[in-house]
PDB file of C-alpha atoms and ligand atoms in Angstrom:
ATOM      1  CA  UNK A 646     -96.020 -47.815  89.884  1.00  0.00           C
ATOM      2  CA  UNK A 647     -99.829 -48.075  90.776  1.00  0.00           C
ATOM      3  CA  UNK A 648    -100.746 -45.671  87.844  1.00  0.00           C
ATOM      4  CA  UNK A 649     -98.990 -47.680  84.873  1.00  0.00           C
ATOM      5  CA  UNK A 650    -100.776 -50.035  83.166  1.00  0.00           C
ATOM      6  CA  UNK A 651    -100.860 -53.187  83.856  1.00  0.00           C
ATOM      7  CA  UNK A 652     -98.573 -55.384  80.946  1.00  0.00           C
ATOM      8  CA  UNK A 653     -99.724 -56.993  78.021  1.00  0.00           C
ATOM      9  CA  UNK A 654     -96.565 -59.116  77.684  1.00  0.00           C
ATOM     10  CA  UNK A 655     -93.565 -59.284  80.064  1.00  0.00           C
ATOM     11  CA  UNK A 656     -90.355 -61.221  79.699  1.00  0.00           C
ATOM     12  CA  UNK A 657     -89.320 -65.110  81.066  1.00  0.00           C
ATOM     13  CA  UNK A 658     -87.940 -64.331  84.645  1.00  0.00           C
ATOM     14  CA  UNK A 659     -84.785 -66.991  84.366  1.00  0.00           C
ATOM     15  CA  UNK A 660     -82.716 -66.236  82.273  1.00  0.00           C
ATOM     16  CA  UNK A 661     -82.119 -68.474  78.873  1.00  0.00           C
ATOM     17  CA  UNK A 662     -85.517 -69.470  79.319  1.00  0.00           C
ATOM     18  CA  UNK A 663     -88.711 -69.607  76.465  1.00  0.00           C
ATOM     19  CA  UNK A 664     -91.994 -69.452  77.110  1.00  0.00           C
ATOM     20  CA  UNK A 665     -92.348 -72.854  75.522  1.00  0.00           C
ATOM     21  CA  UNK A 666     -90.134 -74.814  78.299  1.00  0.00           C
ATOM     22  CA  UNK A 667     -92.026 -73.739  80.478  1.00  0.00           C
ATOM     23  CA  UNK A 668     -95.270 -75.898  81.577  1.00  0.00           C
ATOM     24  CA  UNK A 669     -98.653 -74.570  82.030  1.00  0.00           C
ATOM     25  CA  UNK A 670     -99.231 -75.563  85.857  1.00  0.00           C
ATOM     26  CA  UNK A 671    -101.280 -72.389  86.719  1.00  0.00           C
ATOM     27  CA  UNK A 672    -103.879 -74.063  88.775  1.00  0.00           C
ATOM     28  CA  UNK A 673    -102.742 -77.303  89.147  1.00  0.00           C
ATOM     29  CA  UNK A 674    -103.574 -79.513  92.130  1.00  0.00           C
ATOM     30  CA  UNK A 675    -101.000 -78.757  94.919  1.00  0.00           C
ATOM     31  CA  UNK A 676    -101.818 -81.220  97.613  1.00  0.00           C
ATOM     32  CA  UNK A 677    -105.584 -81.633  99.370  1.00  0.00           C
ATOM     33  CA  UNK A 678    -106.569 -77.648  99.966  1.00  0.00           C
ATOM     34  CA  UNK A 679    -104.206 -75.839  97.808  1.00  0.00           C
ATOM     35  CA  UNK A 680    -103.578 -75.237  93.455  1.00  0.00           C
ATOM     36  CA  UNK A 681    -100.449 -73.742  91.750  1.00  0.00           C
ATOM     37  CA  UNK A 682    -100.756 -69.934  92.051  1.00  0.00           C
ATOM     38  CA  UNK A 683     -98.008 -69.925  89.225  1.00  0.00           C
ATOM     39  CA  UNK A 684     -95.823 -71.602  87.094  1.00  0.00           C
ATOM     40  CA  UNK A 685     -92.491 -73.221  87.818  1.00  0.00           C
ATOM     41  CA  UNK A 686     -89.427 -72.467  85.760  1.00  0.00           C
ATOM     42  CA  UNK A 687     -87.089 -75.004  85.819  1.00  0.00           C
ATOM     43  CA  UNK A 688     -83.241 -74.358  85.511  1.00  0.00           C
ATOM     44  CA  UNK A 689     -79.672 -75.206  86.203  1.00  0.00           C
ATOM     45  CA  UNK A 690     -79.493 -74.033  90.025  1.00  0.00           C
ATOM     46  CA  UNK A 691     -77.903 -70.974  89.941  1.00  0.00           C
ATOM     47  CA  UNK A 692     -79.110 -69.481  86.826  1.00  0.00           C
ATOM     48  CA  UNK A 693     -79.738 -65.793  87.407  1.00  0.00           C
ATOM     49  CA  UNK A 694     -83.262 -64.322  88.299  1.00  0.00           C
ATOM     50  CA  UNK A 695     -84.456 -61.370  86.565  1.00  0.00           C
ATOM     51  CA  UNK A 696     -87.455 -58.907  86.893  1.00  0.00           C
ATOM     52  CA  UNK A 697     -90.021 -59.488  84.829  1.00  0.00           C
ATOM     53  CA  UNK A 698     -91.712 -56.164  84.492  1.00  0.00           C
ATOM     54  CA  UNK A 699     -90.655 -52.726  86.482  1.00  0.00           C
ATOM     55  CA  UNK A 700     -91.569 -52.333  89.726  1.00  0.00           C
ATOM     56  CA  UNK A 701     -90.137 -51.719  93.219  1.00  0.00           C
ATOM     57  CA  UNK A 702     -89.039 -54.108  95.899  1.00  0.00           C
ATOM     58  CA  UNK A 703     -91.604 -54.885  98.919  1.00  0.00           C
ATOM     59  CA  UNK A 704     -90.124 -57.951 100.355  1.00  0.00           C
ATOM     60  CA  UNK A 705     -86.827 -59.969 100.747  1.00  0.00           C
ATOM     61  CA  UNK A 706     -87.045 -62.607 102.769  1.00  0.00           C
ATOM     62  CA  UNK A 707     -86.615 -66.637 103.739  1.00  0.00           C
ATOM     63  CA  UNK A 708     -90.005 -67.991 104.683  1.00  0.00           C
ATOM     64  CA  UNK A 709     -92.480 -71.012 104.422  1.00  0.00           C
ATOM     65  CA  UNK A 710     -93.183 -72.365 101.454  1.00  0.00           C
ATOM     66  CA  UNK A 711     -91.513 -70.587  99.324  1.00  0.00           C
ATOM     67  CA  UNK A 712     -87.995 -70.093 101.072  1.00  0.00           C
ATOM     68  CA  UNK A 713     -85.964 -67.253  99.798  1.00  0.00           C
ATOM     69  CA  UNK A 714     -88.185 -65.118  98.202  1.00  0.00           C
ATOM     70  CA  UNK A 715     -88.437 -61.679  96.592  1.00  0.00           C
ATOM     71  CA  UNK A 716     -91.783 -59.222  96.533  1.00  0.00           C
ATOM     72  CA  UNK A 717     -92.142 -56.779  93.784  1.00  0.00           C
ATOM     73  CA  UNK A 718     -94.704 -54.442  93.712  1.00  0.00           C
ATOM     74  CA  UNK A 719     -95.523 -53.927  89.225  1.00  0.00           C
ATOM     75  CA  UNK A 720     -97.818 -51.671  87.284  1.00  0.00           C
ATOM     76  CA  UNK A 721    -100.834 -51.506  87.902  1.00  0.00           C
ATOM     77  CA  UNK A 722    -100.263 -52.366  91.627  1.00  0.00           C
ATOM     78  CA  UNK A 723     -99.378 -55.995  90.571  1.00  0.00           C
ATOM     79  CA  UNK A 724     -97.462 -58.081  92.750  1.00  0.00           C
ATOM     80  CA  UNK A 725     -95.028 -59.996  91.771  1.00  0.00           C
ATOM     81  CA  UNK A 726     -93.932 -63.502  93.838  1.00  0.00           C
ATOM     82  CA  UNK A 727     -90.537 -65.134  92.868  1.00  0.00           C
ATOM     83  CA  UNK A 728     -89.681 -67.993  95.103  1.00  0.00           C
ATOM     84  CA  UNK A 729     -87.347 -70.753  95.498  1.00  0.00           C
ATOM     85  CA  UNK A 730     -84.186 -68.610  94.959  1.00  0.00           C
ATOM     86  CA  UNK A 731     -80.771 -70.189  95.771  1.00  0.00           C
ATOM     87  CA  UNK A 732     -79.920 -66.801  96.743  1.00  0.00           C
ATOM     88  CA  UNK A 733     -80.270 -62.894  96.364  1.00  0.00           C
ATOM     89  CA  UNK A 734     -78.689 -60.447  94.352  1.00  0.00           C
ATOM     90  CA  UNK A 735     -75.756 -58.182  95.994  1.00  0.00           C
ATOM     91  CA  UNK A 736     -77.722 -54.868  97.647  1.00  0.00           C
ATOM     92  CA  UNK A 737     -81.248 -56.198  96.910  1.00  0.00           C
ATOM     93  CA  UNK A 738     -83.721 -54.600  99.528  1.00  0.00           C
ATOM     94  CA  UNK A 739     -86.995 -53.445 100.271  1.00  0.00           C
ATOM     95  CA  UNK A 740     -87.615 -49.965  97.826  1.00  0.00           C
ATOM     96  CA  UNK A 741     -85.078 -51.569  95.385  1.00  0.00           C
ATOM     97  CA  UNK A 742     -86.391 -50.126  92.456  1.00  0.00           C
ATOM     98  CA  UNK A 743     -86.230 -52.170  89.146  1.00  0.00           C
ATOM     99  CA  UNK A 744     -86.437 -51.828  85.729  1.00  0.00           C
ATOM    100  CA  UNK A 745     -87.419 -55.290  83.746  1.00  0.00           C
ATOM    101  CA  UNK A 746     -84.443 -57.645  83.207  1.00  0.00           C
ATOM    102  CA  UNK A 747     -82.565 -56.387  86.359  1.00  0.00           C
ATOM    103  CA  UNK A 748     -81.234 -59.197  88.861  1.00  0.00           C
ATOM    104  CA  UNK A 749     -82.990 -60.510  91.819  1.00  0.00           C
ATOM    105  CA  UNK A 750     -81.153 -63.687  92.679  1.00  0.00           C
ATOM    106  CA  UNK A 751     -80.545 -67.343  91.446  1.00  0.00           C
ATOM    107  CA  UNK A 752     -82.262 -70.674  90.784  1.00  0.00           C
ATOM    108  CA  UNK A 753     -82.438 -72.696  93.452  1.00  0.00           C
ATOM    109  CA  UNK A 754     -84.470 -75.292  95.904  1.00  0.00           C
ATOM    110  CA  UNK A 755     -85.250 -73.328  98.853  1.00  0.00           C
ATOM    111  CA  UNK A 756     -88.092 -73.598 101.023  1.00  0.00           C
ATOM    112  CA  UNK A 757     -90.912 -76.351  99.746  1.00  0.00           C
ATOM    113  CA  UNK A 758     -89.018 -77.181  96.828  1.00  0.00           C
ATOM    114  CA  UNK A 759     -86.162 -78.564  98.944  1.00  0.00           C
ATOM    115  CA  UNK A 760     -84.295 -81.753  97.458  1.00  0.00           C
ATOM    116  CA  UNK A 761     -86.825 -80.975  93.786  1.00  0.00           C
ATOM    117  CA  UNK A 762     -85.085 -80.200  90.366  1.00  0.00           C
ATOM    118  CA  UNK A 763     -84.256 -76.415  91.082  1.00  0.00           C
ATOM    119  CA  UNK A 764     -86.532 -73.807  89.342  1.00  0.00           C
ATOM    120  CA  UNK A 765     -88.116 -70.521  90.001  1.00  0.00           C
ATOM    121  CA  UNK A 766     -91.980 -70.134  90.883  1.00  0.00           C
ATOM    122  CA  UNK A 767     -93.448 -67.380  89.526  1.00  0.00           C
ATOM    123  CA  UNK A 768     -96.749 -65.992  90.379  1.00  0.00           C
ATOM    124  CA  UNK A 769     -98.755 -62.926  89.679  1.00  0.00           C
ATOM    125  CA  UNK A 770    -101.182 -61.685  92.080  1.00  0.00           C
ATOM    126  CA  UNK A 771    -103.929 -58.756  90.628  1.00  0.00           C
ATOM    127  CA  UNK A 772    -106.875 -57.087  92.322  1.00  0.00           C
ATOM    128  CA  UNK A 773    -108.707 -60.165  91.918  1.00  0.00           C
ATOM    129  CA  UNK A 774    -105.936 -62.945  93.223  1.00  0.00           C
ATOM    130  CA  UNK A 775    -103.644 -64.615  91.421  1.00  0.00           C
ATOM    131  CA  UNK A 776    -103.234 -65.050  87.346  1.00  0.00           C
ATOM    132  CA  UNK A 777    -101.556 -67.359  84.796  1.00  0.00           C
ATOM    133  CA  UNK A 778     -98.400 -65.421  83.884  1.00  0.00           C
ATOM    134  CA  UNK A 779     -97.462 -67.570  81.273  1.00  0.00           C
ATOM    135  CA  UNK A 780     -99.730 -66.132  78.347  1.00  0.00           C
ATOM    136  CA  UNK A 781     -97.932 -62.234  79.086  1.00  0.00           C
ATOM    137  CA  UNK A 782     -94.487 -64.524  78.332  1.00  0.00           C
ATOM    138  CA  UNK A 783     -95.645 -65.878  75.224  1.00  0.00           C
ATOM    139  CA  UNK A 784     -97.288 -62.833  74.145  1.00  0.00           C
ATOM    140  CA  UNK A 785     -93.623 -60.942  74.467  1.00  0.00           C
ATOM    141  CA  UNK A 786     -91.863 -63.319  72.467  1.00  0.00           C
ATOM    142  CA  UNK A 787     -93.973 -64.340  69.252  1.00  0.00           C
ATOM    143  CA  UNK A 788     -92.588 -66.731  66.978  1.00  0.00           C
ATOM    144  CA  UNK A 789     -90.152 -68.119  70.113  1.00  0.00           C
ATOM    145  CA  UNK A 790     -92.540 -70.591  70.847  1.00  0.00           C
TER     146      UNK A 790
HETATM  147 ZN1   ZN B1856     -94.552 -73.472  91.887  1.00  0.00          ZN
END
């Protein structure tokens, strides 16, 4: 996974979702010390979770902010951060390996986002820290805008 390039354009992460619905909040205020290290997809609780790119499974777990949550190493050693999940797909588990589109979980309101309009937040961390994801959606879906 570390030796594939990283991706030029990768595909929404909820399903039924377009790039266009989804706000540009990368580096928004969050709070007094902390900004957005993603974007939020918003969706009907329950809505299924998919991978974004390939990549293999480092973490499942229920934890601070962003309750249940799924790790997933990508190309180019890119991790991958989807939060907020109502719940986790059957079998899911650390060295899950995954090809893009396969299912982590559901929309939900877990951790943070408790008692907020369910969605899914999605970050991308590189070498250098985290990224705005949202241009790699629009760039996979021209003319979907
Ligand atoms: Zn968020």
């Amino acid at each position: 996974m570390m030796q594939l390039p990283a991706p030029t354009a990768i595909s929404v992460p909820v399903q039924g979702i377009r790039p266009r619905q989804i706000g540009d909040t990368f580096g928004a205020p969050r709070g007094r010390d902390r900004t957005h290290h993603g974007v939020d997809i918003f969706a009907k609780r329950g809505t299924p979770v998919r991978a974004a790119t390939q990549g293999v499974v480092v973490a499942v777990r229920d934890k601070g902010l962003g309750g249940k949550q799924v790790w997933v190493m990508g190309p180019a050693g890119q991790r991958h951060y989807y939060a907020h999940l109502d719940d986790w797909a059957p079998g899911l588990a650390m060295g899950s390996l995954l090809q893009p589109g396969d299912l982590l979980g559901t929309v939900g309101d877990t951790g943070n986002a408790k008692g907020t309009p369910p969605h899914l937040h999605y970050g991308i961390y590189g070498r250098d820290g985290p990224f705005d994801p949202l241009p790699l959606m629009h760039a996979a879906s021209p003319g979907k805008r």
